[in-house]
Amino acid sequence: MKKFIRLSISLLIMMTTHTISEAAVNNVQIKYEVSFSEPQAHYADIEMTLSGLAQKAVDLKMPVWTPGSYLVREFAKNLEGFSAEAKGKPVEFVKTRKNIWHINIQGLSSIKVKYRIYAFEISVRTAFIDQTHAFLSTSGMFLYPDGMLKHPSTIHITPYKNWNKVSTSLEMVNNDPFTRTAPDYDILFDSPIEIGTQDVFDFKAAGVNYEVAMYGGGNYDKERLKKDMAHVIELETAVFGENPNKHYTFIVHNYNKAGGGLEHLSSTVLGMSRNSYNTEAGYQGFLSLVAHEHFHLWNVKRLRPIALGPFDYDNENYTTNLWIAEGFTAYYDNLIVHRTKLYSTENYLGILAADFNVVDNTPGTKMQPLAYASYDAWIKAYRPDENSINTGISYYNKGAVIASLLDLEIINDSNGKYSLDDVMRYMYNEYYKVRKRGYTDAEFKLALEKFAGKNLDDFYKKYINGVVPIDYNHYLNYAGYQVKDEFAGTENPTLGVKFPAAGNALKVAAVLRGSAAWVSGISVNDEIKAIDGQEVTDKKKLLDGKKVGDKVVVTVVRDGASLDIPVTLLRDTDVKYKIESVSSPSEKQLAVRKKWLSL
């Protein structure tokens, strides 16, 4: 490792920021070389060359988060071995913040920076490297010069051994798949790169070339996927009226167990269980994931809350509108698959009812307004703990529910002339294409009111900015539907605790607000051993023979010690909704139903 000179604190304090002229910035050329000397140890080697420099110093920065995933992930923690040189000699630098390296370059027109990135986190939003492939989540890989976010860069990849393919939405240079270019850093950080021997197939939909890169194998049927993915894409394009891409890349990571996705401007990364494509539930789930992440190329990547662009890569970017950006997308993903006819109407209504269940069975829905759930994503949504179920609500599930209600409201009030599709198309054209900026809370509300033809102050007060229980039947009745709670009238006792989903362990993972366990003092991490002195080993038979109002003694082990806790059993208040037709729907209700469900 080459030595570098540590600047003293006094010298650092004397530094002043050097203003870079636009002409000087325009002359700077930025190139990256990415190689893999030790992929088995999960490392990428990166060499960054800056030439045409005319300033006294440059700050190189690493983003602390990746757009689309609202958590400060501190990507700089994975960077090591930083060094800088010019003409073969070390150049002095100092780390001035957790994600900033300050380099003195006075008198130098070109410098070379080297560093390594450790990549060993399997997810759609973080980099992972081993000897089989490299997935570069670019916001956590590439340093950028402060003040040059709008500057282009070139990335050349030296693949490891038999790696022979690169899949990314970044454009090739001179038709070389291993050399790519980004017009600015927003594009670079929004363009993940898959390198390896992935199975690649392509198709065309809505006038756009699509590439699908499959890593990890799987029992997928390429021809079936081409047909059904194209159908999803064409239906989504119809919502917005155009597909703004020339080409689009799906990077799919197939693992033994996987899920989730992360949207990008012209690509997406999906996680999938490799052997689930040949089941109805698995295949439909994959198409729903495709529909969700692909819908984002409009909703959030182009039609976006005003707070989400230009991005601040150093800090949180707060918005109260993730219930639109994510929740509306979560509504459309299953609705679009239903429009392909792969979901029956009964199946689709069951999926929607499941979202109703999640909302009403989460105690936190009474505590956290939907707008706050969006704003607090940075500190709550991506950092769940044992009490999250009691303090918050998912802007995905509740946002999807709100979208369904608004869709029904608009269809009904416009006598079938408009739907939520028209709102999305209008907002995309008005704000992304015409005004070329994001929207505010008030502007999106005005658009909803424009197509509903009515004031939505009360709706927002109750369901967006408040915690009033949702009146599902009021909106479903527009389409001649109603919800039935299949648990209504039951008198099932419950402790009100959650256990780990896997296995039969009786170690408490969560205690529901207001439940018998909550009131009596059963705690998270307590291991339930017995009830009224009788040993219990099966969580499904925990309260066999008991009824609401019974006074029992629950024996738990807490911190290695046995503890007897008196508990009065309360009624299980969970709901299980089913959406069904009213007995004699009117002509207007049937017309709304037809418009809503594309019947």
Coordinates of C-alpha atoms in Angstrom, one line a residue:
M1 CA 0.0 0.0 0.0
K2 CA 1.4 3.4 -0.9
K3 CA 2.0 5.9 1.8
F4 CA 0.2 9.2 1.9
I5 CA 0.7 12.4 3.9
R6 CA -1.8 13.1 6.7
L7 CA -2.7 16.8 6.8
S8 CA -2.6 18.3 10.2
I9 CA -5.9 19.6 11.8
S10 CA -4.5 23.2 11.6
L11 CA -3.8 22.9 7.9
L12 CA -7.3 21.4 7.3
I13 CA -8.9 24.3 9.1
M14 CA -7.0 26.7 6.8
M15 CA -8.4 25.1 3.7
T16 CA -11.0 27.1 1.8
T17 CA -13.4 25.8 -0.8
H18 CA -12.1 26.5 -4.3
T19 CA -14.8 27.8 -6.7
I20 CA -14.6 25.8 -9.9
S21 CA -15.6 27.7 -13.1
E22 CA -18.0 26.0 -15.5
A23 CA -15.4 26.0 -18.2
A24 CA -13.0 24.2 -15.9
V25 CA -15.6 21.5 -15.0
N26 CA -16.4 21.0 -18.6
N27 CA -12.8 20.1 -19.4
V28 CA -12.7 17.4 -16.7
Q29 CA -12.8 13.8 -18.0
I30 CA -13.7 11.0 -15.6
K31 CA -13.0 7.4 -16.2
Y32 CA -13.3 4.3 -14.1
E33 CA -11.6 0.9 -14.4
V34 CA -13.4 -1.9 -12.6
S35 CA -11.6 -5.3 -12.1
F36 CA -11.9 -8.3 -9.8
S37 CA -8.6 -9.6 -8.4
E38 CA -10.4 -11.4 -5.5
P39 CA -14.0 -11.9 -6.3
Q40 CA -14.1 -15.0 -4.0
A41 CA -13.4 -12.6 -1.1
H42 CA -16.2 -10.3 -2.4
Y43 CA -14.0 -7.4 -3.6
A44 CA -14.1 -5.1 -6.6
D45 CA -11.0 -3.1 -7.5
I46 CA -11.7 0.4 -8.8
E47 CA -9.4 2.9 -10.4
M48 CA -10.7 6.4 -11.0
T49 CA -8.9 8.8 -13.3
L50 CA -9.7 12.5 -13.4
S51 CA -8.0 14.5 -16.1
G52 CA -8.3 18.1 -17.3
L53 CA -8.3 19.4 -13.8
A54 CA -7.7 23.1 -13.1
Q55 CA -8.6 23.6 -9.4
K56 CA -6.5 23.4 -6.3
A57 CA -8.4 20.6 -4.6
V58 CA -11.1 18.1 -5.2
D59 CA -13.5 16.3 -2.8
L60 CA -14.5 12.8 -3.8
K61 CA -17.7 11.7 -2.3
M62 CA -19.6 8.4 -1.8
P63 CA -23.4 8.5 -1.7
V64 CA -24.9 7.5 1.7
W65 CA -28.1 6.0 0.2
T66 CA -29.5 4.7 -3.0
P67 CA -32.7 6.3 -4.6
G68 CA -35.7 4.1 -4.2
S69 CA -34.6 2.7 -0.9
Y70 CA -35.2 5.3 1.8
L71 CA -32.5 4.5 4.4
V72 CA -29.0 5.9 5.0
R73 CA -26.9 2.8 4.3
E74 CA -23.4 4.4 4.7
F75 CA -21.9 2.9 1.6
A76 CA -18.5 4.4 2.6
K77 CA -18.2 1.7 5.2
N78 CA -17.4 -0.8 2.4
L79 CA -14.6 1.3 0.9
E80 CA -11.0 0.5 1.8
G81 CA -7.4 1.0 0.5
F82 CA -8.0 4.6 -0.8
S83 CA -4.9 6.1 -2.4
A84 CA -4.3 8.9 -4.8
E85 CA -1.3 9.5 -7.2
A86 CA -0.2 11.6 -10.1
K87 CA 2.7 10.9 -12.4
G88 CA 3.4 7.8 -10.3
K89 CA 3.9 9.7 -7.1
P90 CA 1.5 9.8 -4.0
V91 CA -0.8 12.8 -3.7
E92 CA -1.8 14.0 -0.3
F93 CA -5.4 13.6 0.9
V94 CA -7.5 13.6 4.0
K95 CA -10.8 12.1 4.9
T96 CA -12.9 15.1 6.0
R97 CA -16.3 13.4 6.5
K98 CA -17.6 9.9 6.7
N99 CA -18.0 9.9 3.0
I100 CA -15.6 12.6 1.7
W101 CA -12.0 12.3 0.7
H102 CA -10.3 15.7 0.2
I103 CA -7.3 15.7 -2.3
N104 CA -4.9 18.5 -2.8
I105 CA -4.3 18.8 -6.6
Q106 CA -2.8 22.2 -7.0
G107 CA -0.5 22.2 -10.1
L108 CA -1.9 18.8 -11.2
S109 CA -4.0 18.3 -14.3
S110 CA -4.6 14.6 -13.8
I111 CA -4.8 12.2 -10.8
K112 CA -5.5 8.6 -10.4
V113 CA -7.5 7.3 -7.4
K114 CA -7.6 3.6 -6.4
Y115 CA -9.8 1.9 -3.8
R116 CA -11.6 -1.4 -3.2
I117 CA -15.2 -2.1 -2.4
Y118 CA -16.3 -5.0 -0.2
A119 CA -19.6 -6.3 -1.6
F120 CA -21.3 -9.1 0.4
E121 CA -24.9 -8.2 1.0
I122 CA -27.5 -10.0 -1.1
S123 CA -30.3 -7.6 -1.8
V124 CA -31.7 -5.7 -4.8
R125 CA -30.2 -2.5 -3.4
T126 CA -26.7 -3.5 -2.4
A127 CA -23.7 -4.8 -4.2
F128 CA -22.7 -8.5 -4.1
I129 CA -19.6 -10.2 -5.6
D130 CA -18.4 -13.7 -5.6
Q131 CA -16.6 -15.9 -8.1
T132 CA -19.9 -16.6 -10.0
H133 CA -20.9 -13.0 -10.7
A134 CA -20.7 -9.4 -9.7
F135 CA -23.7 -7.2 -9.1
L136 CA -22.7 -3.6 -8.8
S137 CA -25.3 -1.4 -7.1
T138 CA -23.6 1.7 -8.5
S139 CA -24.5 4.2 -5.8
G140 CA -22.4 2.2 -3.4
M141 CA -19.5 1.6 -5.8
F142 CA -18.4 4.8 -7.5
L143 CA -17.0 8.0 -5.9
Y144 CA -17.9 11.2 -7.6
P145 CA -16.3 14.7 -7.5
D146 CA -18.2 17.2 -5.5
G147 CA -19.8 19.8 -7.7
M148 CA -19.7 17.5 -10.8
L149 CA -23.0 15.5 -10.4
K150 CA -23.9 16.6 -13.9
H151 CA -20.7 15.4 -15.4
P152 CA -20.4 12.4 -17.7
S153 CA -18.2 9.4 -16.9
T154 CA -16.9 6.2 -18.6
I155 CA -16.7 2.8 -16.9
H156 CA -14.5 0.0 -18.3
I157 CA -15.0 -3.4 -16.8
T158 CA -12.3 -6.1 -16.8
P159 CA -14.3 -9.3 -16.2
Y160 CA -13.1 -12.1 -14.0
K161 CA -12.1 -15.3 -15.8
N162 CA -15.0 -16.8 -17.7
W163 CA -17.4 -13.8 -17.1
N164 CA -18.6 -12.9 -20.6
K165 CA -21.6 -10.7 -20.2
V166 CA -22.6 -7.3 -18.9
S167 CA -26.2 -6.3 -18.3
T168 CA -27.1 -2.7 -17.6
S169 CA -29.1 0.2 -19.0
L170 CA -25.9 2.2 -19.5
E171 CA -25.0 2.8 -23.1
M172 CA -22.0 1.0 -24.7
V173 CA -19.0 2.9 -26.0
N174 CA -17.9 1.8 -29.5
N175 CA -20.2 -1.3 -29.2
D176 CA -18.0 -2.7 -26.5
P177 CA -20.2 -4.3 -23.8
F178 CA -17.5 -4.0 -21.2
T179 CA -17.2 -0.2 -21.7
R180 CA -20.2 1.9 -20.7
T181 CA -20.9 5.6 -20.3
A182 CA -23.2 7.7 -18.1
P183 CA -24.2 11.2 -19.1
D184 CA -24.3 12.3 -15.4
Y185 CA -24.1 10.8 -11.9
D186 CA -27.8 10.6 -11.4
I187 CA -27.9 8.2 -14.4
L188 CA -24.9 6.3 -13.2
F189 CA -26.3 5.9 -9.7
D190 CA -29.6 4.8 -11.2
S191 CA -28.1 2.1 -13.5
P192 CA -27.0 -1.1 -11.7
I193 CA -24.6 -3.5 -13.5
E194 CA -24.7 -7.3 -13.6
I195 CA -21.5 -9.0 -14.8
G196 CA -21.0 -12.7 -15.2
T197 CA -22.5 -15.6 -17.3
Q198 CA -26.1 -14.7 -16.8
D199 CA -28.8 -16.1 -19.1
V200 CA -29.9 -13.2 -21.3
F201 CA -33.0 -13.1 -23.5
D202 CA -34.8 -10.2 -25.1
F203 CA -38.1 -9.1 -26.6
K204 CA -39.8 -6.0 -27.8
A205 CA -42.8 -4.3 -26.2
A206 CA -44.5 -0.9 -26.6
G207 CA -41.8 -0.1 -29.2
V208 CA -39.0 -0.6 -26.6
N209 CA -36.2 -3.2 -26.6
Y210 CA -36.2 -5.2 -23.4
E211 CA -33.4 -7.4 -22.0
V212 CA -33.9 -9.9 -19.2
A213 CA -30.7 -11.1 -17.4
M214 CA -31.3 -14.2 -15.3
Y215 CA -28.6 -15.0 -12.7
G216 CA -28.8 -18.2 -10.6
G217 CA -30.8 -20.5 -12.8
G218 CA -34.4 -21.4 -12.3
N219 CA -37.3 -23.2 -13.8
Y220 CA -38.6 -20.3 -15.8
D221 CA -40.1 -20.6 -19.3
K222 CA -38.5 -17.9 -21.5
E223 CA -41.1 -17.9 -24.2
R224 CA -43.9 -17.6 -21.6
L225 CA -42.1 -14.8 -19.8
K226 CA -41.5 -12.9 -23.0
K227 CA -45.2 -13.0 -23.9
D228 CA -46.6 -12.2 -20.4
M229 CA -44.0 -9.6 -19.5
A230 CA -44.6 -7.8 -22.8
H231 CA -48.4 -7.8 -22.1
V232 CA -47.8 -6.2 -18.7
I233 CA -45.5 -3.6 -20.2
E234 CA -48.0 -2.7 -22.9
L235 CA -50.8 -2.3 -20.4
E236 CA -48.7 -0.1 -18.2
T237 CA -47.6 2.0 -21.2
A238 CA -51.3 2.5 -22.0
V239 CA -51.8 4.1 -18.6
F240 CA -49.3 6.8 -19.3
G241 CA -49.6 7.1 -23.1
E242 CA -46.0 6.6 -23.9
N243 CA -42.9 4.5 -23.0
P244 CA -40.0 7.0 -22.6
N245 CA -37.2 4.4 -22.9
K246 CA -35.2 3.2 -25.9
H247 CA -34.2 0.1 -24.1
Y248 CA -34.8 -1.3 -20.6
T249 CA -33.1 -4.0 -18.6
F250 CA -34.5 -6.5 -16.1
I251 CA -31.8 -7.9 -13.8
V252 CA -33.2 -10.9 -12.0
H253 CA -31.4 -12.6 -9.2
N254 CA -32.7 -16.2 -8.7
Y255 CA -31.8 -17.6 -5.3
N256 CA -33.1 -20.4 -3.2
K257 CA -35.4 -18.0 -1.4
A258 CA -35.6 -14.4 -2.5
G259 CA -38.0 -11.5 -3.2
G260 CA -38.3 -7.8 -3.7
G261 CA -37.2 -5.3 -6.3
L262 CA -35.7 -1.9 -6.8
E263 CA -36.7 0.4 -9.5
H264 CA -34.4 2.5 -11.8
L265 CA -34.9 4.9 -14.6
S266 CA -34.3 2.4 -17.4
S267 CA -33.9 -0.9 -15.5
T268 CA -34.9 -2.8 -12.4
V269 CA -33.4 -5.4 -10.2
L270 CA -35.7 -8.3 -9.0
G271 CA -35.2 -11.0 -6.5
M272 CA -36.9 -14.4 -7.1
S273 CA -36.9 -17.9 -5.7
R274 CA -35.4 -19.9 -8.6
N275 CA -37.8 -22.9 -8.4
S276 CA -41.1 -21.0 -8.1
Y277 CA -41.8 -20.0 -11.7
N278 CA -43.7 -23.2 -12.4
T279 CA -46.3 -22.7 -9.7
E280 CA -49.4 -20.5 -10.2
A281 CA -48.7 -18.5 -7.1
G282 CA -45.0 -18.1 -7.9
Y283 CA -45.4 -17.2 -11.5
Q284 CA -48.2 -14.6 -10.8
G285 CA -46.1 -13.2 -7.9
F286 CA -43.2 -12.7 -10.3
L287 CA -45.4 -10.9 -12.8
S288 CA -46.8 -8.7 -10.1
L289 CA -43.2 -7.9 -9.1
V290 CA -42.4 -7.1 -12.7
A291 CA -45.5 -4.9 -13.0
H292 CA -44.6 -3.1 -9.8
E293 CA -41.0 -2.2 -10.6
H294 CA -41.7 -1.5 -14.2
F295 CA -44.6 0.9 -13.3
H296 CA -42.0 2.8 -11.3
L297 CA -40.2 3.9 -14.5
W298 CA -43.1 6.4 -14.7
N299 CA -44.3 6.7 -11.1
V300 CA -41.4 8.0 -9.0
K301 CA -38.6 7.8 -11.6
R302 CA -40.2 10.5 -13.8
L303 CA -43.5 11.5 -12.2
R304 CA -42.1 12.1 -8.7
P305 CA -42.6 14.0 -5.4
I306 CA -40.8 17.3 -5.7
A307 CA -38.5 16.3 -2.8
L308 CA -37.0 13.4 -4.8
G309 CA -34.9 15.3 -7.2
P310 CA -32.4 16.7 -7.6
F311 CA -31.1 14.1 -5.2
D312 CA -29.1 15.0 -2.1
Y313 CA -26.8 12.0 -1.9
D314 CA -25.4 13.1 1.5
N315 CA -28.6 13.2 3.5
E316 CA -32.1 12.0 3.8
N317 CA -34.6 13.3 1.1
Y318 CA -37.9 13.6 3.0
T319 CA -41.3 13.4 1.4
T320 CA -44.9 12.8 2.6
N321 CA -45.8 11.3 -0.8
L322 CA -44.4 7.8 -0.7
W323 CA -48.0 6.6 -0.3
I324 CA -48.4 7.8 -3.9
A325 CA -44.9 6.8 -5.3
E326 CA -45.0 3.3 -3.7
G327 CA -48.6 2.8 -2.6
F328 CA -50.2 3.6 -5.9
T329 CA -47.6 1.4 -7.6
A330 CA -48.5 -1.4 -5.2
Y331 CA -52.1 -0.9 -6.3
Y332 CA -51.4 -1.0 -10.0
D333 CA -49.1 -4.0 -9.9
N334 CA -51.9 -6.4 -9.2
L335 CA -54.5 -4.4 -11.1
I336 CA -52.3 -4.6 -14.2
V337 CA -51.8 -8.4 -13.9
H338 CA -55.6 -8.7 -13.5
R339 CA -55.9 -6.7 -16.7
T340 CA -53.8 -9.3 -18.5
K341 CA -56.5 -11.9 -17.4
L342 CA -53.9 -13.9 -15.5
Y343 CA -55.7 -13.0 -12.3
S344 CA -59.4 -13.9 -12.2
T345 CA -61.7 -11.1 -10.8
E346 CA -62.2 -13.3 -7.7
N347 CA -58.5 -13.7 -7.3
Y348 CA -57.8 -10.0 -7.7
L349 CA -60.5 -9.0 -5.1
G350 CA -59.0 -11.5 -2.7
I351 CA -55.6 -9.7 -3.1
L352 CA -57.2 -6.4 -2.5
A353 CA -59.0 -7.7 0.6
A354 CA -55.7 -9.0 1.9
D355 CA -54.4 -5.4 1.8
F356 CA -57.5 -4.3 3.8
N357 CA -56.7 -7.0 6.3
V358 CA -53.1 -5.9 6.7
V359 CA -54.2 -2.3 7.3
D360 CA -56.9 -3.1 9.8
N361 CA -54.9 -5.8 11.7
T362 CA -52.0 -3.5 12.2
P363 CA -52.4 -1.5 15.5
G364 CA -50.1 1.2 14.2
T365 CA -52.7 2.2 11.7
K366 CA -54.5 3.9 14.6
M367 CA -51.3 5.7 15.6
Q368 CA -49.5 6.9 12.4
P369 CA -51.1 8.9 9.6
L370 CA -50.3 7.7 6.1
A371 CA -48.4 11.0 5.2
Y372 CA -46.2 10.5 8.3
A373 CA -45.5 6.9 7.3
S374 CA -44.0 8.3 4.1
Y375 CA -42.1 11.0 5.9
D376 CA -40.7 8.7 8.5
A377 CA -39.6 6.0 6.1
W378 CA -36.0 6.9 6.8
I379 CA -36.3 6.1 10.5
K380 CA -39.1 3.6 10.6
A381 CA -39.9 1.7 7.4
Y382 CA -36.5 0.3 6.8
R383 CA -35.6 -0.1 10.5
P384 CA -38.4 -2.2 11.8
D385 CA -38.2 -3.4 15.4
E386 CA -40.4 -5.4 17.7
N387 CA -42.8 -2.5 18.3
S388 CA -43.1 -1.3 14.7
I389 CA -46.5 -3.1 14.3
N390 CA -47.9 -0.9 17.1
T391 CA -46.5 2.4 16.0
G392 CA -46.7 2.6 12.2
I393 CA -48.4 1.5 9.0
S394 CA -47.0 0.5 5.7
Y395 CA -47.3 3.2 3.0
Y396 CA -47.3 0.2 0.5
N397 CA -50.4 -1.5 1.8
K398 CA -52.4 1.5 3.0
G399 CA -51.3 3.5 0.0
A400 CA -52.6 0.7 -2.3
V401 CA -55.9 0.7 -0.4
I402 CA -56.2 4.5 -0.7
A403 CA -55.5 4.2 -4.4
S404 CA -58.3 1.7 -4.8
L405 CA -60.7 4.0 -3.0
L406 CA -59.7 7.0 -5.1
D407 CA -60.0 5.0 -8.3
L408 CA -63.6 4.0 -7.4
E409 CA -64.4 7.6 -6.3
I410 CA -63.2 9.0 -9.6
I411 CA -65.0 6.4 -11.7
N412 CA -68.2 6.8 -9.9
D413 CA -68.2 10.6 -9.7
S414 CA -67.3 11.0 -13.4
N415 CA -69.9 8.4 -14.4
G416 CA -67.3 6.2 -15.8
K417 CA -65.6 8.9 -17.9
Y418 CA -62.4 8.9 -15.9
S419 CA -60.4 6.7 -13.6
L420 CA -57.1 6.9 -11.6
D421 CA -55.4 6.1 -15.0
D422 CA -56.4 9.6 -16.2
V423 CA -54.9 11.2 -13.1
M424 CA -51.6 9.4 -13.5
R425 CA -51.4 10.2 -17.2
Y426 CA -52.3 13.9 -16.6
M427 CA -49.7 14.2 -13.8
Y428 CA -47.0 12.5 -15.9
N429 CA -47.6 14.9 -18.8
E430 CA -48.1 18.0 -16.7
Y431 CA -45.2 17.7 -14.3
Y432 CA -42.6 15.5 -15.9
K433 CA -43.0 16.5 -19.5
V434 CA -44.3 20.1 -19.3
R435 CA -43.1 21.6 -16.0
K436 CA -40.1 19.3 -15.9
R437 CA -40.2 19.0 -12.1
G438 CA -41.8 17.0 -9.3
Y439 CA -45.2 17.6 -7.8
T440 CA -46.2 18.9 -4.4
D441 CA -48.8 17.4 -2.0
A442 CA -51.3 20.1 -3.0
E443 CA -50.7 19.7 -6.7
F444 CA -51.4 15.9 -6.7
K445 CA -54.5 16.5 -4.6
L446 CA -55.7 19.1 -7.1
A447 CA -55.3 16.6 -9.9
L448 CA -57.3 14.0 -8.0
E449 CA -60.0 16.6 -7.5
K450 CA -59.9 17.6 -11.1
F451 CA -60.9 14.1 -12.3
A452 CA -63.2 13.3 -9.3
G453 CA -65.0 16.6 -9.8
K454 CA -65.2 17.2 -6.1
N455 CA -63.3 18.5 -3.1
L456 CA -61.2 15.8 -1.3
D457 CA -60.4 17.8 1.9
D458 CA -62.4 15.4 4.1
F459 CA -60.9 12.3 2.4
Y460 CA -57.4 13.7 3.0
K461 CA -58.2 14.8 6.6
K462 CA -59.4 11.3 7.5
Y463 CA -57.3 8.9 5.5
I464 CA -54.1 10.7 4.5
N465 CA -53.4 13.1 7.4
G466 CA -55.5 11.3 10.0
V467 CA -56.1 7.8 11.4
V468 CA -59.9 7.5 11.0
P469 CA -60.8 3.8 10.2
I470 CA -61.5 3.3 6.5
D471 CA -65.1 2.9 5.4
Y472 CA -64.5 0.3 2.8
N473 CA -68.1 -0.3 1.9
H474 CA -68.7 3.3 1.1
Y475 CA -66.3 3.0 -1.9
L476 CA -66.8 -0.6 -2.8
N477 CA -70.5 0.0 -3.0
Y478 CA -69.9 2.3 -6.0
A479 CA -69.1 -0.9 -7.9
G480 CA -71.8 -3.1 -6.3
Y481 CA -69.3 -4.8 -3.9
Q482 CA -69.1 -5.0 -0.1
V483 CA -66.7 -6.4 2.5
K484 CA -67.7 -9.2 4.8
D485 CA -65.6 -9.9 7.9
E486 CA -65.5 -13.7 8.1
F487 CA -64.3 -13.4 11.7
A488 CA -67.2 -11.2 12.7
G489 CA -69.2 -12.7 15.7
T490 CA -66.4 -15.0 16.7
E491 CA -65.3 -15.2 20.3
N492 CA -61.8 -16.6 20.0
P493 CA -59.4 -15.8 22.8
T494 CA -56.0 -14.6 22.2
L495 CA -52.9 -13.5 24.1
G496 CA -52.1 -10.9 21.3
V497 CA -48.6 -12.0 20.6
K498 CA -46.7 -12.7 17.4
F499 CA -44.2 -15.6 17.1
P500 CA -41.5 -16.0 14.4
A501 CA -43.1 -17.1 11.1
A502 CA -40.8 -20.1 10.7
G503 CA -40.8 -23.1 12.9
N504 CA -42.8 -23.6 16.1
A505 CA -40.8 -21.6 18.5
L506 CA -42.8 -19.9 21.3
K507 CA -40.4 -17.0 21.8
V508 CA -42.5 -13.8 21.6
A509 CA -41.5 -11.6 18.6
A510 CA -44.1 -8.9 19.1
V511 CA -46.8 -7.9 21.6
L512 CA -49.9 -6.2 20.1
R513 CA -51.0 -2.9 21.6
G514 CA -54.0 -3.3 23.9
S515 CA -53.9 -7.0 23.9
A516 CA -54.0 -9.4 26.9
A517 CA -50.3 -9.8 26.7
W518 CA -49.8 -6.0 26.5
V519 CA -51.9 -5.4 29.5
S520 CA -50.5 -8.2 31.6
G521 CA -46.8 -7.6 30.9
I522 CA -45.8 -10.4 28.6
S523 CA -42.7 -9.1 26.8
V524 CA -40.9 -9.5 23.5
N525 CA -38.3 -12.2 23.9
D526 CA -40.2 -14.0 26.6
E527 CA -40.3 -17.7 25.8
I528 CA -43.7 -19.2 26.7
K529 CA -43.3 -22.5 28.5
A530 CA -46.6 -23.3 30.1
I531 CA -50.2 -22.1 30.7
D532 CA -51.8 -22.9 34.0
G533 CA -48.9 -25.3 34.7
Q534 CA -49.4 -27.3 31.5
E535 CA -46.4 -27.4 29.2
V536 CA -47.1 -25.9 25.7
T537 CA -45.0 -26.7 22.6
D538 CA -47.4 -25.9 19.7
K539 CA -48.3 -22.2 19.0
K540 CA -51.4 -23.3 17.1
K541 CA -52.7 -25.1 20.2
L542 CA -51.6 -22.5 22.7
L543 CA -55.1 -21.7 24.0
D544 CA -56.9 -24.9 23.3
G545 CA -59.9 -25.2 25.7
K546 CA -59.7 -21.6 26.8
K547 CA -62.3 -18.9 26.2
V548 CA -62.5 -15.1 26.3
G549 CA -62.5 -13.8 29.9
D550 CA -60.6 -16.8 31.3
K551 CA -57.9 -15.9 33.9
V552 CA -54.8 -18.0 33.2
V553 CA -51.2 -18.0 34.4
V554 CA -48.6 -17.9 31.6
T555 CA -45.2 -19.2 32.6
V556 CA -42.4 -17.6 30.6
V557 CA -38.6 -17.7 30.6
R558 CA -37.2 -14.2 30.6
D559 CA -33.5 -13.6 30.6
G560 CA -32.9 -17.2 31.8
A561 CA -35.3 -17.0 34.7
S562 CA -38.8 -18.5 35.0
L563 CA -41.7 -16.0 35.6
D564 CA -45.4 -16.6 36.1
I565 CA -47.7 -13.9 34.7
P566 CA -51.4 -13.7 35.4
V567 CA -53.4 -13.0 32.2
T568 CA -57.0 -12.3 31.4
L569 CA -57.7 -13.6 27.9
L570 CA -59.3 -11.1 25.5
R571 CA -61.2 -11.5 22.3
D572 CA -59.2 -11.7 19.1
T573 CA -60.1 -8.6 17.2
D574 CA -58.4 -9.5 13.9
V575 CA -60.5 -9.2 10.8
K576 CA -60.6 -11.4 7.7
Y577 CA -62.3 -9.6 4.9
K578 CA -63.8 -11.0 1.8
I579 CA -65.1 -8.8 -1.0
E580 CA -68.3 -10.0 -2.5
S581 CA -71.0 -8.6 -4.7
V582 CA -74.2 -7.0 -3.3
S583 CA -77.3 -9.0 -4.0
S584 CA -78.7 -6.8 -6.8
P585 CA -76.2 -4.4 -8.2
S586 CA -77.7 -1.4 -10.1
E587 CA -76.9 -0.6 -13.7
K588 CA -74.6 2.2 -12.5
Q589 CA -72.8 0.0 -10.1
L590 CA -72.2 -2.6 -12.8
A591 CA -70.9 0.2 -15.1
V592 CA -68.5 1.3 -12.4
R593 CA -67.4 -2.3 -11.9
K594 CA -66.8 -2.8 -15.6
K595 CA -64.7 0.3 -15.8
W596 CA -62.7 -0.5 -12.6
L597 CA -62.0 -4.1 -13.4
S598 CA -61.8 -3.9 -17.2
L599 CA -64.5 -6.5 -17.5

